[in-house]
Short mmCIF file of C-alpha atoms in Angstrom, two decimals:
data_model
loop_
_atom_site.label_atom_id
_atom_site.label_comp_id
_atom_site.label_asym_id
_atom_site.label_seq_id
_atom_site.Cartn_x
_atom_site.Cartn_y
_atom_site.Cartn_z
CA MET A 1 161.56 74.66 90.54
CA ASP A 2 158.99 72.77 89.51
CA ASN A 3 155.97 74.27 88.05
CA SER A 4 153.29 71.41 89.16
CA ILE A 5 153.31 72.51 92.85
CA TYR A 6 152.66 75.69 91.57
CA VAL A 7 149.55 75.16 89.46
CA THR A 8 147.54 71.98 91.63
CA LEU A 9 148.26 75.74 94.05
CA SER A 10 146.39 77.89 91.54
CA ARG A 11 143.94 75.19 91.57
CA GLN A 12 143.32 75.45 95.05
CA LEU A 13 142.66 79.45 95.87
CA ALA A 14 140.02 78.32 92.61
CA LEU A 15 138.25 76.46 94.62
CA PHE A 16 138.48 78.06 97.73
CA ARG A 17 136.54 81.00 96.20
CA ASP A 18 133.92 78.49 94.61
CA VAL A 19 133.70 77.12 98.49
CA ASP A 20 132.50 81.47 99.48
CA MET A 21 130.45 81.80 95.99
CA VAL A 22 128.61 78.34 97.37
CA ALA A 23 128.07 79.57 100.95
CA ASN A 24 127.15 82.61 99.91
CA ASN A 25 124.01 80.71 97.47
CA ILE A 26 122.91 78.63 100.63
CA ALA A 27 122.63 81.44 102.51
CA ASN A 28 120.84 83.36 100.88
CA ALA A 29 118.23 79.77 99.49
CA ASN A 30 115.68 81.73 101.59
CA THR A 31 116.36 85.65 100.36
CA THR A 32 113.21 86.89 98.09
CA GLY A 33 114.73 87.93 94.71
CA TYR A 34 118.41 86.44 94.82
CA ASN A 35 119.68 85.39 91.54
CA SER A 36 121.96 82.41 92.57
CA GLU A 37 126.51 83.52 91.41
CA HIS A 38 128.66 80.82 89.68
CA LEU A 39 131.48 80.99 89.76
CA GLN A 40 133.04 80.35 85.63
CA PHE A 41 137.40 78.00 85.95
CA ASN A 42 139.17 79.28 82.84
CA SER A 43 142.72 77.83 82.45
CA TYR A 44 146.41 80.47 82.36
CA LEU A 45 148.23 79.97 79.31
CA THR A 46 152.16 80.26 80.07
CA LYS A 47 155.29 78.91 78.56
CA ASP A 48 153.15 78.40 74.91
CA ILE A 49 154.54 75.85 72.42
CA SER A 50 153.58 78.30 69.33
CA GLN A 51 156.55 80.03 71.58
CA GLY A 52 159.29 76.45 71.05
CA ASN A 53 158.07 75.89 74.83
CA LYS A 54 157.71 72.07 75.19
CA ASN A 55 155.49 71.82 78.07
CA PRO A 56 152.76 73.81 77.71
CA VAL A 57 151.46 75.33 81.70
CA ASN A 58 148.08 75.95 81.97
CA PHE A 59 147.13 77.72 85.50
CA ALA A 60 144.14 77.73 87.21
CA TYR A 61 142.08 80.92 87.40
CA ASN A 62 138.53 82.17 87.58
CA ALA A 63 137.91 83.96 84.46
CA TYR A 64 133.98 85.83 86.19
CA SER A 65 131.79 84.76 88.03
CA TYR A 66 127.25 85.06 86.39
CA ARG A 67 124.41 85.57 87.79
CA ASN A 68 122.20 83.00 87.03
CA MET A 69 118.65 84.53 85.52
CA GLU A 70 116.30 81.98 85.65
CA THR A 71 113.25 83.09 86.91
CA GLY A 72 113.27 82.04 90.95
CA PRO A 73 109.77 79.74 92.38
CA MET A 74 107.38 81.61 92.98
CA ARG A 75 105.70 81.70 97.06
CA VAL A 76 101.82 83.30 97.36
CA THR A 77 102.33 85.53 100.37
CA GLY A 78 98.31 87.96 99.58
CA ASN A 79 99.94 90.28 100.41
CA ASP A 80 98.80 93.43 98.63
CA LEU A 81 101.98 95.16 98.46
CA ASP A 82 103.80 91.50 97.60
CA VAL A 83 104.78 92.61 93.83
CA ALA A 84 106.76 89.42 92.04
CA ILE A 85 107.64 89.69 87.82
CA GLU A 86 107.62 87.00 85.79
CA GLY A 87 110.48 87.38 82.50
CA PRO A 88 112.54 89.09 82.34
CA GLY A 89 112.86 92.34 83.64
CA TYR A 90 113.56 94.79 87.04
CA PHE A 91 112.31 97.80 89.43
CA THR A 92 113.10 100.54 89.40
CA LEU A 93 114.37 102.24 92.74
CA ASP A 94 115.39 105.89 93.74
CA THR A 95 117.76 105.94 95.63
CA PRO A 96 120.17 108.78 97.09
CA LEU A 97 123.00 107.46 95.10
CA GLY A 98 121.20 107.25 91.95
CA GLU A 99 117.93 104.53 90.06
CA ARG A 100 119.29 101.04 90.77
CA TYR A 101 117.22 97.70 90.05
CA THR A 102 115.75 94.92 91.34
CA ARG A 103 113.51 92.10 91.34
CA ALA A 104 112.45 92.10 95.20
CA GLY A 105 108.95 93.20 94.80
CA ASN A 106 107.77 93.22 98.65
CA PHE A 107 106.69 96.55 99.01
CA GLN A 108 105.61 98.46 101.67
CA ILE A 109 103.79 102.32 101.69
CA ASP A 110 105.85 105.46 103.80
CA GLY A 111 104.17 107.59 106.31
CA THR A 112 103.47 109.81 103.26
CA GLY A 113 101.94 107.24 100.89
CA THR A 114 104.86 106.55 98.71
CA LEU A 115 105.43 103.40 97.22
CA VAL A 116 108.85 101.54 98.46
CA ASN A 117 110.35 99.03 98.86
CA THR A 118 111.61 97.59 102.44
CA ASP A 119 114.92 99.81 103.34
CA GLY A 120 112.58 102.57 102.44
CA TYR A 121 114.02 103.47 98.55
CA PRO A 122 111.01 104.97 96.52
CA VAL A 123 109.70 102.34 93.33
CA LEU A 124 109.69 104.33 90.63
CA ASP A 125 106.47 104.16 87.49
CA ILE A 126 106.78 104.07 83.99
CA SER A 127 107.69 108.00 83.86
CA GLY A 128 110.18 106.93 86.23
CA GLN A 129 107.54 109.31 89.55
CA PRO A 130 107.67 108.51 92.22
CA ILE A 131 104.64 106.07 93.32
CA ILE A 132 102.19 108.69 95.94
CA LEU A 133 99.12 106.65 97.16
CA PRO A 134 96.27 109.24 98.28
CA GLU A 135 95.13 108.73 101.95
CA ASN A 136 91.89 107.04 101.36
CA THR A 137 92.93 103.78 99.61
CA THR A 138 91.64 101.07 100.53
CA SER A 139 92.60 98.91 98.06
CA ILE A 140 95.68 98.57 95.61
CA GLN A 141 94.67 96.92 92.95
CA ILE A 142 98.17 95.88 90.68
CA GLY A 143 97.28 94.53 86.73
CA GLU A 144 100.03 91.88 84.91
CA ALA A 145 101.31 94.86 83.16
CA GLY A 146 102.09 96.85 86.14
CA ASN A 147 98.85 99.10 85.78
CA ILE A 148 97.69 100.21 89.85
CA LYS A 149 94.33 100.66 90.49
CA VAL A 150 93.45 102.42 93.80
CA ASN A 151 89.92 101.49 95.08
CA GLY A 152 89.05 100.74 91.87
CA GLU A 153 90.57 103.48 89.47
CA ASP A 154 93.36 103.60 87.58
CA PHE A 155 96.41 104.78 88.90
CA GLY A 156 99.38 105.72 87.06
CA SER A 157 101.69 101.78 86.57
CA ILE A 158 104.56 100.35 87.89
CA GLY A 159 108.07 100.85 85.11
CA VAL A 160 110.56 97.61 84.77
CA VAL A 161 112.92 97.89 82.75
CA GLN A 162 115.88 95.50 81.13
CA PHE A 163 118.66 95.95 79.75
CA GLU A 164 120.88 94.40 76.88
CA ASN A 165 123.11 93.07 79.04
CA PRO A 166 121.41 92.35 82.30
CA GLN A 167 125.22 90.03 83.19
CA LEU A 168 126.65 93.30 83.36
CA LEU A 169 124.43 94.51 86.37
CA GLU A 170 126.82 95.17 89.29
CA ARG A 171 125.40 93.42 92.47
CA LEU A 172 125.76 96.09 95.65
CA SER A 173 124.26 95.16 99.22
CA GLY A 174 120.26 94.36 99.25
CA ARG A 175 119.22 92.69 96.47
CA ILE A 176 119.98 95.42 94.76
CA PHE A 177 121.60 95.61 91.34
CA LYS A 178 123.43 98.86 89.84
CA SER A 179 123.70 99.53 85.83
CA ASP A 180 126.38 101.87 83.87
CA ALA A 181 124.48 101.04 80.63
CA ASN A 182 120.54 103.08 79.92
CA PRO A 183 117.73 100.28 81.21
CA GLN A 184 115.29 99.32 78.89
CA PRO A 185 111.28 99.22 79.09
CA ALA A 186 111.03 95.62 79.54
CA GLU A 187 109.19 93.00 76.90
CA ASN A 188 107.72 89.80 77.67
CA TYR A 189 107.03 90.29 81.70
CA ARG A 190 104.17 89.86 83.38
CA MET A 191 104.10 91.43 86.56
CA MET A 192 101.37 89.21 89.55
CA GLN A 193 99.98 90.87 93.08
CA GLY A 194 100.49 88.53 95.93
CA THR A 195 103.50 86.69 95.15
CA LEU A 196 106.62 86.90 95.96
CA GLU A 197 109.85 85.45 93.58
CA GLY A 198 111.79 83.41 95.80
CA ALA A 199 115.83 82.94 95.72
CA ASN A 200 117.32 80.49 92.63
CA VAL A 201 119.09 78.76 94.19
CA GLN A 202 119.01 75.17 93.55
CA PRO A 203 120.09 73.50 96.86
CA ILE A 204 120.37 69.93 95.41
CA THR A 205 123.15 71.56 93.15
CA GLU A 206 124.80 73.98 95.30
CA LEU A 207 124.77 71.60 98.19
CA THR A 208 126.70 68.64 95.50
CA ARG A 209 128.45 70.67 94.88
CA MET A 210 129.75 71.00 97.46
CA ILE A 211 131.07 68.67 98.53
CA ALA A 212 132.39 68.31 95.32
CA LEU A 213 134.78 70.95 95.70
CA THR A 214 136.06 69.06 99.10
CA HIS A 215 136.47 66.44 97.29
CA ALA A 216 138.76 68.40 94.88
CA VAL A 217 140.03 70.44 98.16
CA SER A 218 141.36 67.00 98.79
CA ASP A 219 142.79 65.48 95.77
CA THR A 220 144.74 68.71 95.32
CA ALA A 221 146.65 68.75 98.71
CA LYS A 222 147.21 64.70 98.10
CA PHE A 223 148.97 66.08 94.93
CA ILE A 224 150.72 68.35 96.38
CA GLU A 225 151.78 65.80 98.98
CA VAL A 226 153.00 64.07 95.83
CA VAL A 227 154.56 66.79 94.56
CA TYR A 228 156.55 67.02 97.94
CA ASP A 229 157.37 63.29 98.16
CA LEU A 230 159.06 62.97 94.55
CA GLU A 231 161.08 65.85 95.28
CA ARG A 232 162.48 64.28 99.19
CA LYS A 233 163.30 61.53 97.45
CA ALA A 234 165.10 63.02 94.93
CA SER A 235 166.75 65.26 96.51
CA ASN A 236 167.73 62.13 98.74
CA THR A 237 168.97 59.60 95.88
CA TRP A 238 170.66 63.22 95.11
CA ALA A 239 172.54 63.45 98.73
CA GLN A 240 173.25 59.66 98.46
CA GLN A 241 175.08 59.22 94.66
CA SER A 242 177.23 62.44 95.48
CA MET B 1 137.96 80.82 104.29
CA ARG B 2 134.36 82.99 103.67
CA SER B 3 133.08 80.24 103.63
CA LEU B 4 132.88 80.05 107.24
CA ASN B 5 131.61 83.40 107.87
CA ILE B 6 128.98 83.45 104.67
CA ALA B 7 127.36 80.66 106.30
CA ALA B 8 127.01 81.36 109.38
CA THR B 9 124.85 84.56 108.72
CA GLY B 10 123.02 82.14 106.85
CA MET B 11 122.38 79.17 109.84
CA GLN B 12 121.17 83.80 111.89
CA ALA B 13 118.72 84.65 109.13
CA GLN B 14 117.14 80.87 109.41
CA GLN B 15 117.27 80.71 113.00
CA LEU B 16 115.64 83.95 112.74
CA TYR B 17 112.91 82.86 110.05
CA VAL B 18 112.52 79.74 112.93
CA ASP B 19 111.82 82.58 115.80
CA VAL B 20 109.51 84.54 113.67
CA THR B 21 106.93 81.73 112.61
CA SER B 22 106.77 80.79 116.02
CA GLN B 23 105.97 83.58 117.33
CA ASN B 24 102.89 83.50 114.55
CA LEU B 25 101.83 79.94 115.38
CA ALA B 26 101.89 80.94 119.17
CA ASN B 27 99.72 83.74 118.18
CA ILE B 28 97.01 81.99 116.20
CA ASN B 29 94.09 82.17 118.39
CA THR B 30 94.70 85.50 119.75
CA THR B 31 92.23 88.24 118.73
CA ALA B 32 93.46 90.32 115.71
CA TYR B 33 97.36 89.28 115.63
CA LYS B 34 98.73 90.31 112.54
CA LEU B 35 101.07 87.93 110.19
CA GLN B 36 104.64 88.76 110.80
CA ARG B 37 106.89 87.62 108.23
CA PRO B 38 111.15 87.88 107.93
CA GLU B 39 112.61 89.52 104.16
CA PHE B 40 116.09 88.96 104.19
CA GLU B 41 119.03 90.78 101.72
CA ASP B 42 122.49 89.65 100.29
CA LEU B 43 125.13 91.30 102.03
CA LEU B 44 127.90 93.48 100.45
CA TYR B 45 129.82 92.59 97.56
CA GLN B 46 133.29 91.81 96.88
CA ASN B 47 135.31 93.07 93.52
CA GLN B 48 137.83 90.34 93.01
CA ARG B 49 137.35 91.93 88.99
CA ALA B 50 135.59 94.10 88.26
CA ALA B 51 133.30 94.49 85.11
CA GLY B 52 134.88 96.53 82.00
CA SER B 53 138.24 96.34 83.28
CA ASN B 54 141.48 96.11 81.02
CA SER B 55 141.79 92.51 79.50
CA SER B 56 144.42 93.22 77.87
CA ASP B 57 146.53 96.51 76.45
CA ASN B 58 145.05 96.08 72.61
CA GLY B 59 141.78 97.37 75.32
CA THR B 60 139.53 94.52 75.05
CA LEU B 61 137.58 94.68 78.27
CA VAL B 62 136.90 91.47 80.94
CA PRO B 63 132.43 91.00 80.03
CA THR B 64 131.27 90.18 83.73
CA GLY B 65 133.91 90.49 86.56
CA ILE B 66 134.23 88.36 89.71
CA GLN B 67 131.82 89.52 92.03
CA LEU B 68 132.09 87.36 95.60
CA GLY B 69 129.31 87.76 98.34
CA LEU B 70 129.13 87.70 101.61
CA GLY B 71 125.98 86.52 103.05
CA VAL B 72 122.55 87.65 104.20
CA ARG B 73 121.60 89.86 106.46
CA THR B 74 117.67 90.51 107.75
CA ALA B 75 116.41 93.43 106.01
CA ALA B 76 112.64 94.09 108.30
CA ILE B 77 110.42 92.26 109.55
CA ASP B 78 107.00 92.52 108.21
CA ARG B 79 103.89 92.55 109.21
CA ASN B 80 100.70 90.95 106.78
CA THR B 81 97.52 93.66 107.64
CA SER B 82 95.27 91.50 105.91
CA GLN B 83 91.85 90.51 107.80
CA GLY B 84 91.21 87.86 109.74
CA THR B 85 88.30 85.79 109.45
CA LEU B 86 85.54 86.96 111.78
CA GLN B 87 84.46 84.68 115.05
CA GLN B 88 80.79 84.74 116.18
CA THR B 89 80.88 85.37 119.46
CA SER B 90 77.46 86.91 120.84
CA SER B 91 78.78 88.83 123.77
CA PRO B 92 76.93 92.67 122.37
CA LEU B 93 80.32 94.23 123.45
CA ASP B 94 82.66 92.95 121.18
CA VAL B 95 82.79 94.62 117.67
CA ALA B 96 85.14 93.44 114.77
CA ILE B 97 86.07 96.12 111.97
CA GLN B 98 85.56 95.51 108.95
CA GLY B 99 88.36 96.30 106.51
CA ARG B 100 90.55 99.33 107.74
CA GLY B 101 90.28 100.94 111.37
CA TYR B 102 91.68 100.75 114.36
CA PHE B 103 90.28 101.57 118.37
CA GLN B 104 91.54 103.73 120.21
CA ILE B 105 92.68 103.24 123.48
CA THR B 106 94.33 105.64 125.97
CA LEU B 107 96.68 103.82 128.58
CA PRO B 108 97.05 104.77 132.00
CA THR B 109 100.08 106.38 130.98
CA GLY B 110 97.93 108.94 128.41
CA GLN B 111 99.68 107.92 125.86
CA ILE B 112 96.95 106.61 122.77
CA ALA B 113 97.37 102.83 121.51
CA TYR B 114 96.01 101.32 118.75
CA SER B 115 93.86 98.51 118.27
CA ARG B 116 92.34 95.83 116.20
CA ASP B 117 91.10 93.73 118.60
CA GLY B 118 87.62 94.87 120.32
CA GLY B 119 86.53 92.56 122.23
CA PHE B 120 85.44 95.43 124.81
CA GLN B 121 84.35 95.01 128.15
CA ILE B 122 82.16 97.22 131.15
CA GLY B 123 84.91 98.88 133.71
CA PRO B 124 83.60 100.16 137.13
CA ASP B 125 82.24 102.84 136.96
CA GLY B 126 80.20 102.16 133.58
CA SER B 127 82.22 102.95 130.74
CA ILE B 128 83.32 101.07 128.06
CA VAL B 129 87.43 99.06 128.21
CA SER B 130 89.81 97.17 127.42
CA ASN B 131 90.18 93.64 127.87
CA ASP B 132 93.43 95.13 130.34
CA GLY B 133 90.50 97.85 131.56
CA PHE B 134 92.13 100.93 128.62
CA GLN B 135 90.02 103.33 128.62
CA VAL B 136 88.27 103.35 124.80
CA THR B 137 88.05 107.10 123.25
CA PRO B 138 86.30 108.01 123.14
CA THR B 139 84.12 107.89 126.40
CA ILE B 140 80.96 105.90 126.19
CA THR B 141 79.45 104.97 129.34
CA ILE B 142 76.72 102.70 129.62
CA PRO B 143 73.64 103.45 131.90
CA GLN B 144 73.78 100.75 135.30
CA ASN B 145 70.24 99.63 134.16
CA ALA B 146 70.39 98.81 131.01
CA THR B 147 68.54 95.98 129.36
CA SER B 148 71.24 95.60 125.95
CA ILE B 149 73.60 97.53 123.60
CA SER B 150 73.86 97.41 120.32
CA ILE B 151 76.21 98.89 118.34
CA ASP B 152 75.77 99.38 114.63
CA GLN B 153 77.17 99.55 111.22
CA SER B 154 78.39 103.01 112.06
CA GLY B 155 79.69 102.22 115.55
CA GLU B 156 76.95 104.09 116.94
CA VAL B 157 75.90 102.27 120.74
CA SER B 158 72.93 102.21 121.81
CA ALA B 159 71.11 100.77 125.24
CA THR B 160 67.24 100.08 125.74
CA ILE B 161 65.87 100.70 128.85
CA PRO B 162 63.65 100.18 131.48
CA ASN B 163 60.35 101.52 130.70
CA GLN B 164 61.77 103.68 127.51
CA THR B 165 59.93 103.05 124.04
CA THR B 166 62.92 103.94 122.44
CA PRO B 167 66.69 103.18 122.58
CA GLN B 168 69.05 105.95 124.05
CA ILE B 169 72.00 106.66 122.48
CA LEU B 170 75.17 106.95 124.30
CA GLY B 171 77.82 107.53 121.64
CA GLN B 172 79.67 107.05 119.05
CA MET B 173 82.06 104.78 118.78
CA GLN B 174 85.21 105.95 115.92
CA THR B 175 88.09 104.69 114.05
CA VAL B 176 91.55 105.48 112.66
CA ASN B 177 92.80 105.08 109.90
CA PHE B 178 97.14 105.28 108.78
CA ILE B 179 98.63 105.65 105.49
CA ASN B 180 100.98 103.06 106.51
CA GLU B 181 99.39 100.19 109.51
CA ALA B 182 102.93 98.10 108.44
CA GLY B 183 104.93 100.96 110.45
CA LEU B 184 103.15 101.45 113.07
CA GLN B 185 104.73 99.63 116.10
CA ALA B 186 103.40 96.64 118.21
CA ILE B 187 103.78 96.94 122.51
CA GLY B 188 102.00 93.89 123.07
CA ASN B 189 98.49 93.24 124.70
CA ASN B 190 97.45 94.17 120.96
CA LEU B 191 98.57 96.81 120.89
CA PHE B 192 100.17 99.49 118.39
CA THR B 193 101.87 102.46 118.59
CA GLU B 194 102.04 105.33 116.00
CA THR B 195 105.79 105.83 114.67
CA ALA B 196 107.10 107.69 111.75
CA ALA B 197 106.66 105.53 109.09
CA SER B 198 102.89 104.37 110.04
CA GLY B 199 101.99 108.91 109.16
CA ALA B 200 99.49 110.32 112.14
CA PRO B 201 96.43 108.85 112.64
CA VAL B 202 93.67 110.14 110.76
CA ILE B 203 90.22 110.11 113.31
CA GLY B 204 86.92 109.04 111.12
CA SER B 205 83.55 107.20 112.01
CA PRO B 206 83.47 103.92 110.80
CA GLY B 207 81.86 102.76 107.69
CA LEU B 208 83.83 106.64 106.43
CA ASP B 209 86.54 107.83 104.21
CA GLY B 210 87.91 104.34 103.85
CA LEU B 211 87.36 103.66 107.28
CA GLY B 212 85.87 99.47 107.91
CA THR B 213 82.51 99.26 109.23
CA VAL B 214 81.66 97.32 112.48
CA LEU B 215 80.38 94.61 113.77
CA GLN B 216 78.88 92.92 117.24
CA GLY B 217 79.04 90.70 118.59
CA PHE B 218 81.75 89.20 116.84
CA LEU B 219 85.78 89.27 116.59
CA GLU B 220 88.37 89.04 114.23
CA THR B 221 90.85 86.11 114.73
CA SER B 222 94.30 86.25 113.52
CA ASN B 223 95.37 86.17 109.60
CA VAL B 224 97.53 83.02 110.69
CA ASN B 225 97.74 80.34 108.09
CA PRO B 226 99.59 77.09 110.14
CA VAL B 227 99.70 75.77 106.66
CA THR B 228 101.79 78.90 105.48
CA GLU B 229 104.03 78.49 108.74
CA LEU B 230 105.35 74.87 108.51
CA THR B 231 106.10 74.87 105.60
CA ASN B 232 107.77 78.00 106.35
CA LEU B 233 109.28 76.19 109.64
CA ILE B 234 110.61 73.46 107.23
CA LYS B 235 112.33 75.48 104.46
CA ALA B 236 114.54 77.79 107.59
CA GLN B 237 115.03 74.42 109.26
CA ARG B 238 116.25 72.68 105.96
CA VAL B 239 118.19 75.85 104.88
CA TYR B 240 119.24 76.29 108.38
CA GLU B 241 121.00 72.16 107.90
CA MET B 242 122.14 73.41 104.56
CA ASN B 243 124.23 76.00 106.17
CA SER B 244 126.02 74.14 108.94
CA LYS B 245 127.54 71.55 105.95
CA VAL B 246 128.93 74.73 103.75
CA ILE B 247 130.50 75.02 107.69
CA THR B 248 130.31 71.23 108.30
CA LYS B 249 132.59 70.70 104.67
CA THR B 250 134.64 74.29 104.69
CA ASP B 251 136.27 73.42 108.02
CA GLU B 252 136.66 69.58 105.76
CA MET B 253 138.84 71.51 103.42
CA LEU B 254 140.69 73.26 106.39
CA ASN B 255 141.54 70.04 108.06
CA ASN B 256 142.45 68.56 104.93
CA LEU B 257 144.58 71.07 104.21
CA THR B 258 146.36 71.42 108.01
CA GLN B 259 147.13 67.30 107.71
CA SER B 260 149.07 67.81 104.56
CA VAL B 261 151.09 70.05 106.01
#
């Protein structure tokens, strides 16, 4: 059997996966701290020439997806508990399943005075402890290094960590990441109070990608049609001659 | 095709963004209204190829895997509790809180609600009531023959009575503080009730223990910034459009496929 249909099929499956990824990026275009995800294609070679095959066949397949780690656009909110990290780094959250990491700095205070994220997970300070604000808190200032001042007095620091290979972080729902590697204290970052980091989705890139994908899908569909046509002709010729 | 469902979650989220923004814009002239803001977060991820899995029998590892996200959902609608601007009204019973704090309003059911709307009136029995006629706690009664009422920064209410040289002290207004104001539950009519997330109310006098002072003859306006809201509206609309484009394009692709079969 001819390989061409299967090669095209492999491309089509890979394209659909890419469509899903583009759709997810666009759906999260207004999600604070969201990093867009992109797919990397690769070829999968069978019937290698080096092994004496005259017709090498390359199947398309998705090798891996990678996260765009550019800092997203900064949006000033004026809310004292909104913090954005400029540069590399993640906040550490204390969840029931262990430590998780996030770049979404829209924090709140819960009923006990603990600084938490939108899901209620405590945000940890540089020594890995939750930050519990006193009851008479009237003002909170967060400096560039993450140092907190409550009512004008020093009150610890928000911890920021980084990873040797941040691409290895596993994405979980809720803009949080999980890591098997141990975090290191981050360097070269700047914290901004009253600001949130928007999604780093590039709407134009995503939409043009979507258009390109539509054409690619229709091209592959056409190709399958052509191959099918050829095979039909071949079998007709064969039928007439016999 | 997951993209259809993913784009649908995106459209729902942006629809909510428009809803919340229009609520903010509708309340731009509401006394002491606090801005609301939806917070979105990404949905589950499907691990199609896990990072760190074996890529050959020799033990080489896949450096990064394929994680397919499944859309967006709303995590929370936050309330921005920052101070609104103060507007002079010159009405003696209009009181604004500068800083933290809420007035206590007793609902007809006996439950205590909290409000920053200090547009008070005098009830039929002479006591200070809210615009809806609900009792302000603690009860302060204004004598019928009072010619003028003054409220000082710490909330002490006094009245000038004819033929009396010194003003008569009528009572002390109290405000309450919550450790997490954003956790209060809004019940409409500018009123809030306590929840587990807000923490218990801490009652005190204005100006003490972190509570803001009160200002007579002023009202706190909403803290909604119309420019921000309008840009949010544009953002929500554009992202909504993009998501609907994804649906159209996905439909086109499926159409292509079904036609070629």
